[in-house]
mmCIF file of C-alpha atoms in Angstrom:
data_model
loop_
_atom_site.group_PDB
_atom_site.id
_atom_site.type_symbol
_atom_site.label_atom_id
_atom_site.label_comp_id
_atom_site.label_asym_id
_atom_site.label_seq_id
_atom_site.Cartn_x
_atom_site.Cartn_y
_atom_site.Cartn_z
ATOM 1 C CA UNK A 156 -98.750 21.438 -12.642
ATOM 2 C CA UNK A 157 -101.054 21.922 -15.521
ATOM 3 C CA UNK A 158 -103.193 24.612 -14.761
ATOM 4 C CA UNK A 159 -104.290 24.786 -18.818
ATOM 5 C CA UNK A 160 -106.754 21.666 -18.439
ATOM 6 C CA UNK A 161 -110.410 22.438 -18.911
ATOM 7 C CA UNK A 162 -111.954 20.085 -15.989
ATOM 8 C CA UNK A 163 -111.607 21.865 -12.474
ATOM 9 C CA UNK A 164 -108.500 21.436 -10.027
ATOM 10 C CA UNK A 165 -108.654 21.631 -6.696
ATOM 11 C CA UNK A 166 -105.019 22.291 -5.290
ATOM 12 C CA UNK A 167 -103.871 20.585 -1.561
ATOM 13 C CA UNK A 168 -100.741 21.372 0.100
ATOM 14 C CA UNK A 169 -99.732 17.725 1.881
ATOM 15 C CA UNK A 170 -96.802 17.503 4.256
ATOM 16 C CA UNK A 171 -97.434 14.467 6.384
ATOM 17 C CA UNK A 172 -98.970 16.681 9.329
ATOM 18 C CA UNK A 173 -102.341 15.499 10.487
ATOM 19 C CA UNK A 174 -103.783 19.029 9.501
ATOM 20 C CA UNK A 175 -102.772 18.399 5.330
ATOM 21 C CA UNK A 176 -104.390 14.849 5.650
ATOM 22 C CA UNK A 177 -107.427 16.268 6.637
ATOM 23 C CA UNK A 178 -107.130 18.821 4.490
ATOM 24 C CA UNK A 179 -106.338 16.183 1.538
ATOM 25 C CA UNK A 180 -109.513 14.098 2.398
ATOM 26 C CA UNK A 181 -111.882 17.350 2.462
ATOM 27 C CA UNK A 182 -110.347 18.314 -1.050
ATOM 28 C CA UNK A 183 -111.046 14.650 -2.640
ATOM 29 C CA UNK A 184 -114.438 15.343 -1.387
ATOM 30 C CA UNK A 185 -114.882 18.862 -3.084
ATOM 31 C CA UNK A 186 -113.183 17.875 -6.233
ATOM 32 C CA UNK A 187 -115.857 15.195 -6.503
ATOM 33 C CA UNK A 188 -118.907 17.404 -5.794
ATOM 34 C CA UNK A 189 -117.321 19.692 -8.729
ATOM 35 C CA UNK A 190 -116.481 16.785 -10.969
ATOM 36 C CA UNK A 191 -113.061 17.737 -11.089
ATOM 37 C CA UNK A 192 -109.097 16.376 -10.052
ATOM 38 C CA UNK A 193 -107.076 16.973 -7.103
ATOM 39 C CA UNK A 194 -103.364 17.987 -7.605
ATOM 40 C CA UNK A 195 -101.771 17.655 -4.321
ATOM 41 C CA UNK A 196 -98.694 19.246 -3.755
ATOM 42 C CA UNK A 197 -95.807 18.337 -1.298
ATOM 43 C CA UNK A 198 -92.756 20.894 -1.280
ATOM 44 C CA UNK A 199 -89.486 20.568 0.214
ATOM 45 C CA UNK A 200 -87.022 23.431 0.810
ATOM 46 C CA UNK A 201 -83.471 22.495 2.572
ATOM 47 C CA UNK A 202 -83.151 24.471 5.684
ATOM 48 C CA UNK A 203 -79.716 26.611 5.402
ATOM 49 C CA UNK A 204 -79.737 27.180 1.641
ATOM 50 C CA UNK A 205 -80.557 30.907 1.646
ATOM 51 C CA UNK A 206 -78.499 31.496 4.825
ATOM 52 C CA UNK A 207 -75.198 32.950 5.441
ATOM 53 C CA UNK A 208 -73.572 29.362 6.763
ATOM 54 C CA UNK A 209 -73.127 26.380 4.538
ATOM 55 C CA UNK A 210 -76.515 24.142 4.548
ATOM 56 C CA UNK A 211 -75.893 21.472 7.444
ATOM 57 C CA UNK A 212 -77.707 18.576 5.252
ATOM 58 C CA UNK A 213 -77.292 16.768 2.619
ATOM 59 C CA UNK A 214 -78.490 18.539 -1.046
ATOM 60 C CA UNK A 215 -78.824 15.839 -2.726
ATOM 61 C CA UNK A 216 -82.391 14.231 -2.510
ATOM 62 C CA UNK A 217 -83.709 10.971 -3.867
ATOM 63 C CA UNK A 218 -86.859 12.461 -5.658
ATOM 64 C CA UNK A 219 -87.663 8.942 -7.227
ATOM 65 C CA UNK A 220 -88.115 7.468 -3.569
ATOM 66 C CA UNK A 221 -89.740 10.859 -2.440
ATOM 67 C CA UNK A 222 -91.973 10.728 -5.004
ATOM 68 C CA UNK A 223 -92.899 6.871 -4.126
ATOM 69 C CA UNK A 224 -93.235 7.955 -0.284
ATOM 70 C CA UNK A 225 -95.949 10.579 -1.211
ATOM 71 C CA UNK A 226 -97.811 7.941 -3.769
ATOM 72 C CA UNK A 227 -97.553 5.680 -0.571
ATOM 73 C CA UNK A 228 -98.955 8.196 1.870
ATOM 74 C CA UNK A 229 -101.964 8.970 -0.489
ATOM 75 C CA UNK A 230 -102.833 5.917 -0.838
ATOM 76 C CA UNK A 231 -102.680 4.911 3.435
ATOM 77 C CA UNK A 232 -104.527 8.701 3.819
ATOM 78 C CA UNK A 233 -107.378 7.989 0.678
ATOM 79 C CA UNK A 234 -107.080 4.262 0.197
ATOM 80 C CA UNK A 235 -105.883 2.807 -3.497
ATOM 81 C CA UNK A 236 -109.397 4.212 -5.515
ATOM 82 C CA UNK A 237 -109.123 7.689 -4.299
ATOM 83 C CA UNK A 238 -105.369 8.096 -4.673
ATOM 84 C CA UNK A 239 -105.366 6.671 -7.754
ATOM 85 C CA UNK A 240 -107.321 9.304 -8.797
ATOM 86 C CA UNK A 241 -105.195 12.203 -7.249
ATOM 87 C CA UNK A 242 -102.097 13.979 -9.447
ATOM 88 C CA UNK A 243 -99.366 14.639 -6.900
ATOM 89 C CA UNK A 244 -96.576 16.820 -7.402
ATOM 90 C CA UNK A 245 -93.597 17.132 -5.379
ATOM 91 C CA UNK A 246 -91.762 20.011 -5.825
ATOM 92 C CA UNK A 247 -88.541 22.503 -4.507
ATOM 93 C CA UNK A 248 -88.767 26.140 -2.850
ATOM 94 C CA UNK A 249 -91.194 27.736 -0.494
ATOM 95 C CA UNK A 250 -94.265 26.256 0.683
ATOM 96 C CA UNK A 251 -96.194 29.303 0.620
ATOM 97 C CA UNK A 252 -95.253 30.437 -3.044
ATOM 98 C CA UNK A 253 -95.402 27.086 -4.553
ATOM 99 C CA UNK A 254 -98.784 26.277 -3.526
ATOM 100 C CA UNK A 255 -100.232 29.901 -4.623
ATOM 101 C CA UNK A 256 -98.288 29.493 -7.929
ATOM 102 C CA UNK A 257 -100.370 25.788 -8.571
ATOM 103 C CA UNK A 258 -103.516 27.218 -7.283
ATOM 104 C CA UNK A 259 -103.660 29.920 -9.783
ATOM 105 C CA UNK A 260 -106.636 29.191 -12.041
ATOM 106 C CA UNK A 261 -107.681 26.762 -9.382
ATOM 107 C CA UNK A 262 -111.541 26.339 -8.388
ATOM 108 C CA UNK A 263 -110.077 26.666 -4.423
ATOM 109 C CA UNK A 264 -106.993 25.791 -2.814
ATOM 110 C CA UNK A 265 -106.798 23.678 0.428
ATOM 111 C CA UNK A 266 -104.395 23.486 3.390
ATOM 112 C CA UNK A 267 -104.314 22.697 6.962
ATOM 113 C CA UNK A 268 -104.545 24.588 9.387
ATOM 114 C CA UNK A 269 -100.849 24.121 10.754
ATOM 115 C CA UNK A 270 -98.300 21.652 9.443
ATOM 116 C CA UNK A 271 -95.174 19.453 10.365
ATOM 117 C CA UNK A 272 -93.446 22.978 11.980
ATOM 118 C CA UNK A 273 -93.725 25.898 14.110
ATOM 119 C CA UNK A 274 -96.080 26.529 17.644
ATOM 120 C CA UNK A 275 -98.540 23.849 19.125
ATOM 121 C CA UNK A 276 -100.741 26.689 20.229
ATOM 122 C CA UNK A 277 -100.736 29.277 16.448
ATOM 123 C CA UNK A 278 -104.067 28.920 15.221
ATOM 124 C CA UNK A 279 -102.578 29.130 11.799
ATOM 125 C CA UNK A 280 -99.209 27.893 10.377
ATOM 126 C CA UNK A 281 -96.650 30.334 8.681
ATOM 127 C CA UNK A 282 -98.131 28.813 5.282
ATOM 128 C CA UNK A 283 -101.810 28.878 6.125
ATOM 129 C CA UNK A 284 -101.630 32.271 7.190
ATOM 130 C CA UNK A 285 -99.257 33.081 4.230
ATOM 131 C CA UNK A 286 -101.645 31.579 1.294
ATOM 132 C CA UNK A 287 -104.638 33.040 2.935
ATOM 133 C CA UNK A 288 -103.466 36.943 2.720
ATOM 134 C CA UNK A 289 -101.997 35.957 -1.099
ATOM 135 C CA UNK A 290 -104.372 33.352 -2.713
ATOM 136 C CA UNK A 291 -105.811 34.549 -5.845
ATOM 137 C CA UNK A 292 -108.598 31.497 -5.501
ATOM 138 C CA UNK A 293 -111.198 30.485 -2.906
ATOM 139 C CA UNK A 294 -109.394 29.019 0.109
ATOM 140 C CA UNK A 295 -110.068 26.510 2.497
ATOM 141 C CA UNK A 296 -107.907 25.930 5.406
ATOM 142 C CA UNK A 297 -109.031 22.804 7.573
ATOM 143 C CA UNK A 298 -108.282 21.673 10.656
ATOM 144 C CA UNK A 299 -106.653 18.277 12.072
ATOM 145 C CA UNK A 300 -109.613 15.818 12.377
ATOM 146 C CA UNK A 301 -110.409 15.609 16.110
ATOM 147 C CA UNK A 302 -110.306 11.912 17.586
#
Protein backbone atom coordinates (compact mmCIF):
# COMPACT_ATOMS: atom_id res chain seq x y z
CA UNK A 1 0.00 0.00 0.00
CA UNK A 2 1.74 3.08 -1.15
CA UNK A 3 1.26 5.57 1.29
CA UNK A 4 4.35 7.80 -0.49
CA UNK A 5 1.96 9.06 -3.42
CA UNK A 6 1.24 12.76 -3.44
CA UNK A 7 -2.68 12.66 -4.45
CA UNK A 8 -4.89 11.83 -1.28
CA UNK A 9 -5.94 8.16 -0.16
CA UNK A 10 -8.76 7.39 1.45
CA UNK A 11 -8.33 3.84 3.15
CA UNK A 12 -11.68 1.23 3.43
CA UNK A 13 -11.62 -1.89 5.28
CA UNK A 14 -14.07 -4.36 2.96
CA UNK A 15 -15.05 -7.79 4.20
CA UNK A 16 -18.20 -8.69 2.35
CA UNK A 17 -20.49 -7.51 5.41
CA UNK A 18 -23.19 -5.10 4.41
CA UNK A 19 -21.62 -2.50 6.92
CA UNK A 20 -17.92 -2.39 4.66
CA UNK A 21 -20.09 -2.01 1.43
CA UNK A 22 -21.58 0.89 2.72
CA UNK A 23 -18.71 1.96 4.08
CA UNK A 24 -16.86 1.34 0.55
CA UNK A 25 -19.56 3.41 -1.35
CA UNK A 26 -19.33 6.48 1.24
CA UNK A 27 -15.41 6.36 0.76
CA UNK A 28 -15.66 6.43 -3.29
CA UNK A 29 -17.77 9.36 -2.58
CA UNK A 30 -15.22 11.25 -0.26
CA UNK A 31 -12.25 10.33 -2.29
CA UNK A 32 -14.01 12.10 -5.15
CA UNK A 33 -14.98 15.31 -3.29
CA UNK A 34 -11.05 15.36 -2.33
CA UNK A 35 -9.88 14.42 -5.78
CA UNK A 36 -8.12 11.59 -4.53
CA UNK A 37 -7.99 7.28 -4.75
CA UNK A 38 -9.51 4.75 -2.65
CA UNK A 39 -7.30 1.78 -1.47
CA UNK A 40 -9.60 -0.72 -0.11
CA UNK A 41 -8.33 -3.25 1.97
CA UNK A 42 -9.65 -6.86 2.63
CA UNK A 43 -7.57 -8.93 5.32
CA UNK A 44 -7.71 -12.44 6.13
CA UNK A 45 -6.24 -14.06 9.26
CA UNK A 46 -6.72 -18.08 9.69
CA UNK A 47 -8.52 -18.72 12.85
CA UNK A 48 -6.20 -21.18 15.09
CA UNK A 49 -2.80 -19.91 13.94
CA UNK A 50 -1.77 -18.11 17.14
CA UNK A 51 -3.47 -20.74 19.34
CA UNK A 52 -2.20 -23.53 21.35
CA UNK A 53 -4.01 -26.41 18.96
CA UNK A 54 -3.03 -27.02 15.39
CA UNK A 55 -5.15 -24.55 12.95
CA UNK A 56 -8.34 -26.72 11.94
CA UNK A 57 -8.22 -25.24 8.16
CA UNK A 58 -6.48 -25.37 5.45
CA UNK A 59 -3.18 -22.71 5.25
CA UNK A 60 -2.86 -22.68 2.07
CA UNK A 61 -4.99 -19.93 0.26
CA UNK A 62 -5.52 -19.25 -3.41
CA UNK A 63 -4.66 -15.43 -3.30
CA UNK A 64 -4.91 -15.24 -7.22
CA UNK A 65 -8.73 -16.30 -6.98
CA UNK A 66 -9.08 -14.18 -3.69
CA UNK A 67 -7.80 -11.44 -5.24
CA UNK A 68 -10.30 -11.93 -8.40
CA UNK A 69 -13.30 -12.43 -5.80
CA UNK A 70 -12.59 -8.94 -4.24
CA UNK A 71 -12.09 -7.24 -7.96
CA UNK A 72 -15.53 -9.04 -8.52
CA UNK A 73 -17.22 -7.76 -5.41
CA UNK A 74 -16.08 -4.10 -6.16
CA UNK A 75 -17.23 -4.07 -9.14
CA UNK A 76 -21.17 -5.73 -8.14
CA UNK A 77 -20.82 -3.08 -4.85
CA UNK A 78 -19.50 0.23 -7.25
CA UNK A 79 -20.33 -0.95 -10.73
CA UNK A 80 -17.26 -1.39 -13.48
CA UNK A 81 -16.38 2.81 -13.60
CA UNK A 82 -16.04 3.19 -9.94
CA UNK A 83 -14.14 -0.02 -9.23
CA UNK A 84 -12.04 0.46 -11.85
CA UNK A 85 -10.94 3.30 -10.24
CA UNK A 86 -10.40 1.72 -6.70
CA UNK A 87 -6.70 0.03 -5.67
CA UNK A 88 -7.58 -3.02 -3.60
CA UNK A 89 -5.30 -4.81 -1.50
CA UNK A 90 -5.77 -8.03 0.06
CA UNK A 91 -3.65 -8.77 2.67
CA UNK A 92 -2.63 -11.39 5.90
CA UNK A 93 -2.81 -10.64 9.83
CA UNK A 94 -5.16 -8.65 11.95
CA UNK A 95 -7.87 -6.60 10.74
CA UNK A 96 -7.44 -3.96 13.16
CA UNK A 97 -3.56 -3.44 12.68
CA UNK A 98 -3.55 -3.81 9.02
CA UNK A 99 -6.00 -1.25 8.30
CA UNK A 100 -4.31 1.42 10.84
CA UNK A 101 -0.91 0.48 9.29
CA UNK A 102 -2.50 1.53 5.43
CA UNK A 103 -4.28 4.44 6.85
CA UNK A 104 -1.22 6.06 8.13
CA UNK A 105 -0.71 9.23 6.09
CA UNK A 106 -4.25 8.73 4.96
CA UNK A 107 -6.72 11.85 4.50
CA UNK A 108 -9.41 9.45 6.73
CA UNK A 109 -9.92 5.92 7.08
CA UNK A 110 -13.37 4.20 6.65
CA UNK A 111 -15.04 1.09 8.11
CA UNK A 112 -18.33 -0.24 8.99
CA UNK A 113 -19.79 -0.20 11.70
CA UNK A 114 -19.71 -4.11 12.39
CA UNK A 115 -18.52 -6.75 9.96
CA UNK A 116 -18.91 -10.50 8.84
CA UNK A 117 -18.35 -11.55 12.91
CA UNK A 118 -19.20 -11.09 16.40
CA UNK A 119 -22.88 -9.79 18.20
CA UNK A 120 -26.05 -8.72 16.14
CA UNK A 121 -26.79 -6.23 18.85
CA UNK A 122 -22.64 -4.40 19.48
CA UNK A 123 -23.00 -1.10 18.18
CA UNK A 124 -19.44 -1.41 17.06
CA UNK A 125 -17.40 -4.43 15.79
CA UNK A 126 -14.09 -5.59 17.56
CA UNK A 127 -12.32 -3.68 14.51
CA UNK A 128 -14.42 -0.54 14.45
CA UNK A 129 -14.02 -0.06 17.95
CA UNK A 130 -10.31 -1.14 17.69
CA UNK A 131 -9.27 1.47 14.74
CA UNK A 132 -11.28 4.14 16.36
CA UNK A 133 -9.23 4.24 19.89
CA UNK A 134 -5.78 3.72 17.53
CA UNK A 135 -6.26 5.63 14.19
CA UNK A 136 -3.71 8.19 13.68
CA UNK A 137 -6.18 9.77 10.75
CA UNK A 138 -9.74 11.11 10.64
CA UNK A 139 -12.15 8.18 10.90
CA UNK A 140 -15.35 7.39 9.64
CA UNK A 141 -17.20 4.41 10.69
CA UNK A 142 -20.61 3.93 8.72
CA UNK A 143 -23.36 2.03 9.17
CA UNK A 144 -25.17 -0.83 7.00
CA UNK A 145 -27.45 1.09 4.55
CA UNK A 146 -31.01 0.68 5.90
CA UNK A 147 -33.56 -0.88 3.28
Amino acid sequence: MDSEGTEPRVVVGVDGSPSSYAALRWAVRYAALLGGVVEAVAVWELPGLYGWSAPAVDLDLDVEEAERRMRQELTDVLGVDDADSVRSHLVHGNAADVLLRAAQGAEALVVGSRGRGGFARALLGSVSQHVSQHATCPLVIVRPDTQ
